[in-house]
Coordinates of C-alpha atoms in Angstrom, one line a residue:
M945 CA -43.7 -167.3 -8.7
R946 CA -45.0 -164.8 -6.2
E947 CA -48.5 -163.3 -6.6
V948 CA -48.8 -160.0 -4.9
D949 CA -52.1 -159.4 -3.0
G950 CA -54.2 -156.4 -4.2
V951 CA -54.2 -156.9 -7.9
T952 CA -56.9 -159.3 -9.1
G953 CA -58.9 -160.0 -12.2
S954 CA -58.4 -161.7 -15.5
K955 CA -56.2 -160.6 -18.4
S956 CA -58.9 -160.8 -21.1
A957 CA -58.5 -159.8 -24.7
K958 CA -61.3 -157.3 -24.4
S959 CA -59.7 -155.5 -21.5
L960 CA -56.4 -155.3 -23.2
R961 CA -57.6 -153.3 -26.2
W962 CA -56.9 -150.0 -24.6
V963 CA -53.4 -151.2 -23.6
A964 CA -52.5 -152.0 -27.2
A965 CA -53.8 -148.6 -28.2
I966 CA -51.7 -146.5 -25.9
L967 CA -48.5 -148.6 -25.7
G968 CA -48.6 -151.1 -28.4
F969 CA -46.8 -155.1 -26.8
A970 CA -42.3 -165.6 -23.3
L971 CA -40.0 -165.3 -20.9
L972 CA -37.6 -162.9 -19.2
V973 CA -34.1 -164.1 -19.6
A974 CA -32.0 -164.4 -16.5
T975 CA -29.0 -162.4 -17.9
A976 CA -28.7 -159.7 -20.5
S977 CA -27.3 -160.6 -23.9
Q978 CA -25.5 -158.6 -26.5
A979 CA -27.8 -157.6 -29.4
S980 CA -27.0 -156.4 -32.9
A981 CA -26.7 -152.7 -33.0
A982 CA -27.8 -152.8 -36.7
A983 CA -31.1 -154.3 -35.7
G984 CA -32.1 -151.5 -33.3
P985 CA -32.2 -147.8 -32.9
V986 CA -29.7 -145.4 -34.6
F987 CA -28.0 -144.7 -31.4
T988 CA -24.3 -145.1 -30.8
M989 CA -23.5 -148.2 -28.7
P990 CA -21.5 -147.2 -25.6
S991 CA -17.7 -147.4 -26.0
A992 CA -14.7 -145.7 -24.6
S993 CA -14.2 -143.7 -27.8
N994 CA -17.8 -142.7 -28.5
P995 CA -20.0 -143.0 -25.4
V996 CA -23.1 -141.1 -26.6
S997 CA -25.1 -140.5 -29.7
S998 CA -27.2 -137.4 -30.5
M999 CA -30.1 -138.6 -28.3
G1000 CA -28.5 -140.9 -25.7
I1001 CA -26.6 -144.0 -24.7
T1002 CA -28.3 -147.3 -25.5
Y1003 CA -27.6 -150.7 -23.9
P1004 CA -28.8 -153.9 -25.6
V1005 CA -30.8 -156.4 -23.6
S1006 CA -32.9 -159.4 -24.6
V1007 CA -36.5 -159.8 -23.5
S1008 CA -38.7 -162.3 -25.4
G1009 CA -42.4 -161.6 -25.3
T1010 CA -44.7 -158.6 -25.2
Y1011 CA -44.5 -156.3 -22.2
I1012 CA -45.1 -152.8 -20.9
P1013 CA -41.7 -151.9 -19.3
I1014 CA -41.8 -149.8 -16.1
P1015 CA -38.4 -148.2 -15.2
M1016 CA -38.1 -147.4 -11.5
N1017 CA -35.7 -146.1 -8.9
C1018 CA -35.5 -147.1 -5.3
V1019 CA -32.8 -145.2 -3.2
S1020 CA -30.6 -145.0 -6.3
E1021 CA -31.2 -148.7 -7.3
K1022 CA -32.3 -148.9 -10.9
R1023 CA -35.1 -151.3 -11.7
V1024 CA -37.4 -152.4 -14.5
L1025 CA -40.8 -154.1 -13.8
W1026 CA -41.8 -156.0 -16.9
Y1027 CA -45.6 -156.1 -17.0
G1028 CA -47.1 -158.6 -19.4
P1029 CA -50.7 -158.0 -20.2
G1030 CA -52.6 -161.2 -20.9
T1031 CA -50.9 -164.5 -19.9
T1032 CA -47.3 -163.4 -20.4
P1033 CA -45.3 -163.9 -17.2
D1034 CA -44.3 -160.7 -15.3
G1035 CA -40.9 -160.0 -13.8
L1036 CA -38.7 -157.6 -12.0
W1037 CA -35.1 -156.6 -12.8
R1038 CA -33.2 -155.1 -9.8
D1039 CA -29.9 -153.6 -9.2
I1040 CA -29.3 -152.7 -12.8
Q1041 CA -25.7 -151.7 -13.5
F1042 CA -24.8 -149.7 -16.6
P1043 CA -21.2 -150.5 -17.7
G1044 CA -18.8 -148.4 -19.7
S1045 CA -19.4 -150.7 -22.7
G1046 CA -21.4 -153.8 -23.5
S1047 CA -24.6 -154.9 -21.8
P1048 CA -26.0 -154.0 -18.4
T1049 CA -26.2 -156.5 -15.5
Y1050 CA -29.1 -157.1 -13.2
T1051 CA -30.8 -159.5 -10.9
A1052 CA -34.1 -161.0 -12.2
S1053 CA -37.1 -162.2 -10.1
A1054 CA -40.7 -163.2 -10.9
L1055 CA -43.9 -161.4 -10.1
S1056 CA -47.6 -162.1 -10.9
I1057 CA -49.8 -159.3 -11.9
N1058 CA -53.4 -160.3 -12.5
G1059 CA -55.5 -157.8 -14.5
S1060 CA -55.1 -155.3 -17.3
Y1061 CA -53.8 -151.9 -16.3
Q1062 CA -52.1 -148.7 -17.4
P1063 CA -49.2 -148.7 -14.9
V1064 CA -48.1 -145.3 -13.7
V1065 CA -44.9 -145.0 -11.7
G1066 CA -43.9 -142.4 -9.1
D1067 CA -42.7 -142.0 -5.5
F1068 CA -46.2 -141.2 -4.2
D1069 CA -45.5 -141.6 -0.5
G1070 CA -42.2 -139.7 -0.7
D1071 CA -40.0 -142.4 0.9
G1072 CA -37.4 -142.6 -1.8
C1073 CA -38.7 -145.8 -3.5
E1074 CA -40.9 -145.4 -6.5
D1075 CA -44.3 -147.1 -6.4
V1076 CA -46.7 -148.4 -9.1
F1077 CA -50.2 -147.1 -9.5
W1078 CA -52.2 -149.8 -11.4
Y1079 CA -54.8 -147.7 -13.2
A1080 CA -57.6 -149.5 -15.0
P1081 CA -59.8 -146.9 -16.8
G1082 CA -63.5 -147.5 -16.4
A1083 CA -65.2 -149.6 -13.8
A1084 CA -62.4 -152.0 -12.9
R1085 CA -60.6 -151.7 -9.5
D1086 CA -57.4 -149.7 -9.2
W1087 CA -54.5 -150.4 -6.9
I1088 CA -51.2 -148.9 -5.7
W1089 CA -48.2 -151.0 -4.9
Y1090 CA -45.7 -149.2 -2.6
G1091 CA -42.1 -150.1 -3.3
D1092 CA -39.4 -150.8 -0.8
A1093 CA -35.7 -151.7 -0.8
S1094 CA -36.5 -155.5 -0.9
G1095 CA -38.3 -155.2 -4.3
T1096 CA -41.3 -157.1 -3.0
F1097 CA -44.0 -154.4 -2.8
P1098 CA -45.1 -155.4 0.7
R1099 CA -47.8 -152.7 1.0
T1100 CA -50.8 -152.5 -1.4
A1101 CA -54.0 -150.4 -1.3
E1102 CA -57.1 -150.1 -3.4
V1103 CA -57.7 -146.7 -4.9
T1104 CA -61.2 -145.3 -5.8
I1105 CA -61.2 -143.0 -8.8
P1106 CA -64.4 -141.0 -9.1
L1107 CA -63.3 -139.6 -12.5
D1108 CA -64.2 -139.8 -16.1
A1109 CA -63.2 -143.2 -17.7
N1110 CA -61.1 -141.3 -20.2
A1111 CA -59.0 -139.5 -17.6
I1112 CA -55.2 -139.5 -18.2
P1113 CA -52.9 -139.4 -15.2
I1114 CA -49.7 -137.3 -15.5
V1115 CA -47.1 -137.8 -12.7
G1116 CA -45.4 -134.7 -11.4
Q1117 CA -45.0 -132.6 -8.3
F1118 CA -47.6 -129.9 -7.9
D1119 CA -47.0 -128.9 -4.2
T1120 CA -44.1 -128.6 -1.9
S1121 CA -44.3 -132.1 -0.3
P1122 CA -41.7 -134.7 -1.3
G1123 CA -44.2 -137.2 -2.7
D1124 CA -45.2 -137.4 -6.4
D1125 CA -48.6 -136.2 -7.4
L1126 CA -51.1 -137.0 -10.2
F1127 CA -52.6 -134.5 -12.6
W1128 CA -55.8 -136.0 -13.9
Y1129 CA -56.4 -134.7 -17.4
V1130 CA -59.8 -135.3 -19.0
P1131 CA -59.9 -134.6 -22.8
G1132 CA -62.6 -132.1 -23.7
F1133 CA -64.2 -129.8 -21.3
A1134 CA -64.6 -131.8 -18.1
A1135 CA -63.0 -130.7 -14.9
E1136 CA -59.4 -131.8 -14.1
S1137 CA -58.1 -132.8 -10.7
I1138 CA -54.8 -133.0 -8.9
W1139 CA -54.2 -135.8 -6.4
L1140 CA -51.4 -135.0 -4.0
G1141 CA -49.3 -138.0 -2.9
I1142 CA -49.0 -138.6 0.8
P1143 CA -48.1 -141.8 2.7
D1144 CA -50.7 -144.5 2.0
A1145 CA -53.2 -142.2 0.3
F1146 CA -53.9 -139.4 -2.2
V1147 CA -55.5 -136.0 -1.3
P1148 CA -57.8 -134.7 -4.1
M1149 CA -57.4 -131.0 -5.0
L1150 CA -58.6 -128.6 -7.6
A1151 CA -56.6 -128.3 -10.8
P1152 CA -56.2 -125.7 -13.5
A1153 CA -58.8 -126.3 -16.3
V1154 CA -57.4 -127.5 -19.7
N1155 CA -60.5 -127.2 -21.8
G1156 CA -59.5 -129.0 -25.0
T1157 CA -58.2 -132.2 -26.5
Y1158 CA -54.4 -132.5 -26.3
T1159 CA -51.6 -135.0 -26.0
P1160 CA -49.9 -134.2 -22.6
V1161 CA -46.3 -135.0 -21.5
L1162 CA -44.5 -133.8 -18.4
A1163 CA -42.1 -131.3 -19.6
F1164 CA -38.9 -129.5 -18.5
D1165 CA -39.3 -129.9 -14.8
R1166 CA -41.7 -131.7 -12.5
S1167 CA -44.3 -129.0 -12.4
S1168 CA -44.5 -128.3 -16.1
I1169 CA -46.7 -130.0 -18.8
L1170 CA -46.5 -129.7 -22.6
W1171 CA -50.0 -129.9 -24.2
F1172 CA -49.8 -130.5 -28.0
Q1173 CA -52.2 -131.4 -30.8
S1174 CA -51.5 -133.4 -33.9
G1175 CA -51.7 -131.2 -37.0
P1176 CA -52.0 -127.4 -37.1
G1177 CA -53.8 -126.8 -33.8
A1178 CA -52.3 -124.6 -31.1
D1179 CA -49.9 -126.1 -28.5
F1180 CA -49.0 -124.8 -25.0
V1181 CA -46.5 -125.1 -22.3
W1182 CA -47.7 -124.8 -18.7
R1183 CA -45.1 -124.0 -16.0
N1184 CA -45.2 -123.9 -12.2
I1185 CA -48.5 -125.8 -12.0
E1186 CA -50.0 -125.6 -8.5
A1187 CA -52.7 -127.8 -6.9
G1188 CA -55.7 -126.0 -5.5
T1189 CA -56.5 -123.6 -8.2
T1190 CA -58.6 -123.7 -11.4
T1191 CA -56.7 -121.1 -13.3
Q1192 CA -53.2 -121.7 -14.8
L1193 CA -51.1 -118.5 -14.3
V1194 CA -48.1 -119.4 -16.5
H1195 CA -49.1 -120.7 -19.9
S1196 CA -47.2 -120.0 -23.1
P1197 CA -48.1 -120.9 -26.7
T1198 CA -45.6 -122.9 -28.6
T1199 CA -45.4 -125.1 -31.7
V1200 CA -44.9 -128.9 -32.2
N1201 CA -44.7 -129.9 -35.8
G1202 CA -45.9 -133.4 -36.5
T1203 CA -47.8 -136.3 -35.0
Y1204 CA -46.1 -138.1 -32.1
L1205 CA -46.6 -140.4 -29.1
A1206 CA -45.6 -138.6 -25.9
R1207 CA -43.3 -140.3 -23.5
N1208 CA -40.8 -139.3 -20.8
L1209 CA -37.4 -141.0 -20.7
G1210 CA -36.1 -140.6 -17.2
G1211 CA -37.0 -136.9 -17.1
T1212 CA -36.4 -136.1 -20.8
P1213 CA -39.7 -135.6 -22.7
L1214 CA -39.7 -137.7 -25.9
L1215 CA -41.9 -137.1 -28.9
Y1216 CA -41.8 -140.5 -30.6
A1217 CA -42.8 -141.2 -34.2
P1218 CA -42.9 -145.0 -34.7
G1219 CA -41.0 -146.0 -37.8
S1220 CA -38.1 -144.1 -39.4
N1221 CA -39.5 -140.5 -39.0
P1222 CA -37.7 -138.0 -36.9
D1223 CA -38.1 -138.3 -33.1
Q1224 CA -37.6 -135.3 -30.8
A1225 CA -36.0 -135.3 -27.3
I1226 CA -37.1 -132.0 -25.8
T1227 CA -34.4 -130.2 -23.8
G1228 CA -35.9 -126.9 -22.9
V1229 CA -37.5 -123.7 -24.2
T1230 CA -36.2 -120.5 -25.6
E1231 CA -38.0 -117.4 -24.3
T1232 CA -38.9 -114.4 -26.4
S1233 CA -36.9 -111.2 -26.1
S1234 CA -39.5 -109.9 -23.6
P1235 CA -40.6 -112.9 -21.6
S1236 CA -43.8 -112.9 -19.6
D1237 CA -46.2 -115.5 -18.1
H1238 CA -48.0 -115.7 -21.5
S1239 CA -45.4 -114.9 -24.1
P1240 CA -44.7 -117.5 -26.8
V1241 CA -41.8 -119.9 -26.3
T1242 CA -39.8 -122.0 -28.8
L1243 CA -39.1 -125.6 -27.9
R1244 CA -35.5 -126.7 -28.0
G1245 CA -34.9 -130.3 -29.0
I1246 CA -32.5 -133.0 -30.2
A1247 CA -33.7 -134.6 -33.4
G1248 CA -32.9 -138.2 -33.9
A1249 CA -34.1 -141.5 -35.2
I1250 CA -35.4 -144.5 -33.3
N1251 CA -35.6 -146.7 -36.3
G1252 CA -38.3 -149.3 -35.9
T1253 CA -41.4 -149.6 -33.8
Y1254 CA -41.0 -150.0 -30.0
V1255 CA -43.0 -149.9 -26.8
V1256 CA -41.3 -146.8 -25.3
S1257 CA -41.5 -146.5 -21.5
T1258 CA -42.4 -143.5 -19.4
S1259 CA -40.3 -142.9 -16.4
T1260 CA -39.4 -140.1 -14.0
A1261 CA -36.3 -138.0 -13.5
R1262 CA -35.4 -140.1 -10.5
S1263 CA -34.8 -143.2 -12.6
G1264 CA -32.9 -141.3 -15.2
F1265 CA -33.3 -143.9 -17.9
G1266 CA -35.9 -145.5 -20.2
V1267 CA -36.7 -148.7 -22.1
L1268 CA -37.2 -149.4 -25.8
H1269 CA -39.0 -152.7 -26.0
A1270 CA -39.6 -154.5 -29.3
P1271 CA -42.3 -157.1 -28.8
G1272 CA -41.2 -160.6 -29.9
P1273 CA -37.6 -161.7 -30.5
A1274 CA -36.2 -158.4 -31.8
P1275 CA -33.5 -156.6 -29.6
D1276 CA -34.5 -154.4 -26.8
Y1277 CA -32.6 -151.4 -25.3
L1278 CA -32.2 -149.6 -22.1
I1279 CA -31.5 -145.9 -22.9
I1280 CA -30.0 -143.1 -20.8
P1281 CA -31.1 -139.9 -22.6
R1282 CA -28.6 -137.2 -23.4
N1283 CA -28.5 -134.4 -20.9
T1284 CA -30.0 -136.4 -18.2
G1285 CA -29.7 -134.0 -15.2
T1286 CA -30.2 -134.1 -11.5
Y1287 CA -33.7 -133.3 -10.2
S1288 CA -34.1 -131.4 -7.0
R1289 CA -37.0 -129.7 -5.4
Q1290 CA -36.1 -126.2 -4.2
P1291 CA -38.2 -123.3 -2.7
N1292 CA -38.8 -120.4 -5.0
G1293 CA -35.7 -118.3 -5.4
S1294 CA -33.4 -120.7 -3.6
N1295 CA -29.9 -120.3 -5.0
G1296 CA -31.4 -118.5 -8.0
A1297 CA -33.3 -121.6 -9.2
E1298 CA -36.9 -122.0 -10.1
P1299 CA -39.0 -124.2 -7.8
N1300 CA -38.9 -127.9 -8.8
S1301 CA -36.1 -127.2 -11.2
Y1302 CA -34.5 -130.0 -13.2
T1303 CA -30.9 -129.0 -13.8
T1304 CA -27.5 -130.4 -14.7
P1305 CA -24.3 -129.2 -13.0
K1306 CA -23.2 -125.6 -13.6
E1307 CA -26.6 -124.7 -15.2
I1308 CA -27.5 -122.0 -12.8
S1309 CA -26.2 -118.9 -14.6
A1310 CA -24.4 -115.9 -13.1
D1311 CA -27.6 -113.8 -13.4
G1312 CA -29.5 -116.3 -11.3
N1313 CA -31.6 -117.8 -14.1
T1314 CA -32.0 -121.6 -14.3
V1315 CA -31.0 -123.2 -17.6
L1316 CA -33.4 -126.2 -17.6
M1317 CA -31.4 -128.4 -20.0
S1318 CA -28.3 -127.8 -22.2
S1319 CA -28.6 -128.6 -25.9
N1320 CA -26.6 -128.0 -29.0
A1321 CA -29.7 -128.5 -31.2
S1322 CA -32.0 -126.1 -32.8
N1323 CA -35.8 -125.9 -32.8
L1324 CA -38.0 -129.0 -33.3
V1325 CA -38.2 -130.1 -36.9
A1326 CA -41.2 -131.4 -38.8
G1327 CA -42.0 -134.9 -37.7
D1328 CA -44.4 -137.7 -38.7
T1329 CA -47.3 -136.0 -40.4

């Protein structure tokens, strides 16, 4: 069991209350096992004849215990860091291989993470390996672990956060550097901030003011955020967010019907309604007939059902997959969402694409417009109200 320097403290029940509130969660098994498809999500299990369902491909795995799963990517190697708040042992799966059918394979190792955190993943130093920002809202100390090819997180650094204790970090890219950045959203009317990721540090910058209470999720590319409210309140899509300004230039009203938890499955925004209510994988937006920077847009989505209550991971487009974790002995799943595309950062107008565009092959149309994601589905339907 290796304890990584830089993350200290006790996993007390008091400090875990906020973890349960936002994500919900013993021993990691050394190899994956086949789980019953009937016990898990209503997704098609991968096979040669039917490789995908309406929302994605699911792969059964077996993880006993209560965890916050953290999907990651390091130079194309797929990983999951299993963080167990409290006394649950932590672990790391490396070199995950997704087969044409059956269960994935991986190499498991142990980690020790002391403390209670809201983990946030991104490639903050821009070296191609994703890192973990261990965020502890309030007065507790915060840390960043920098990933590398060995999977041992050899570099750690303490991070000082002079922000409201209720601040919510959203990982994206809000400048032209290769590293991921953090948009710090503060519910209400406090000032937001963007931290630009650079090697071994963050650079604080001004951010557009949100002014309101919303549920945010990184949307259709790495510089867009969907802000939605439960119930009848107005929802918005911000696109082309840039650090260093307090005014958002491109903001469009939209409508999200229902009450959801917001997650991002490997670059695909997911509005998750625990239980049997419809869930929504957002695949893009439909513009009005006369689009402008402020004209309304309609969300395109794939409606599906994740039957049951899971801890649903949040991961970046680099990883391209997510995790559905059922605390306890119930089956767990790795999921590759439908329409997972290739993310690439491009300068404005390069090859007809928007900056920071998230596209799949052949989705730059003849007229030079970027089709963010392809979808056969219609608008979002009413969800868990």
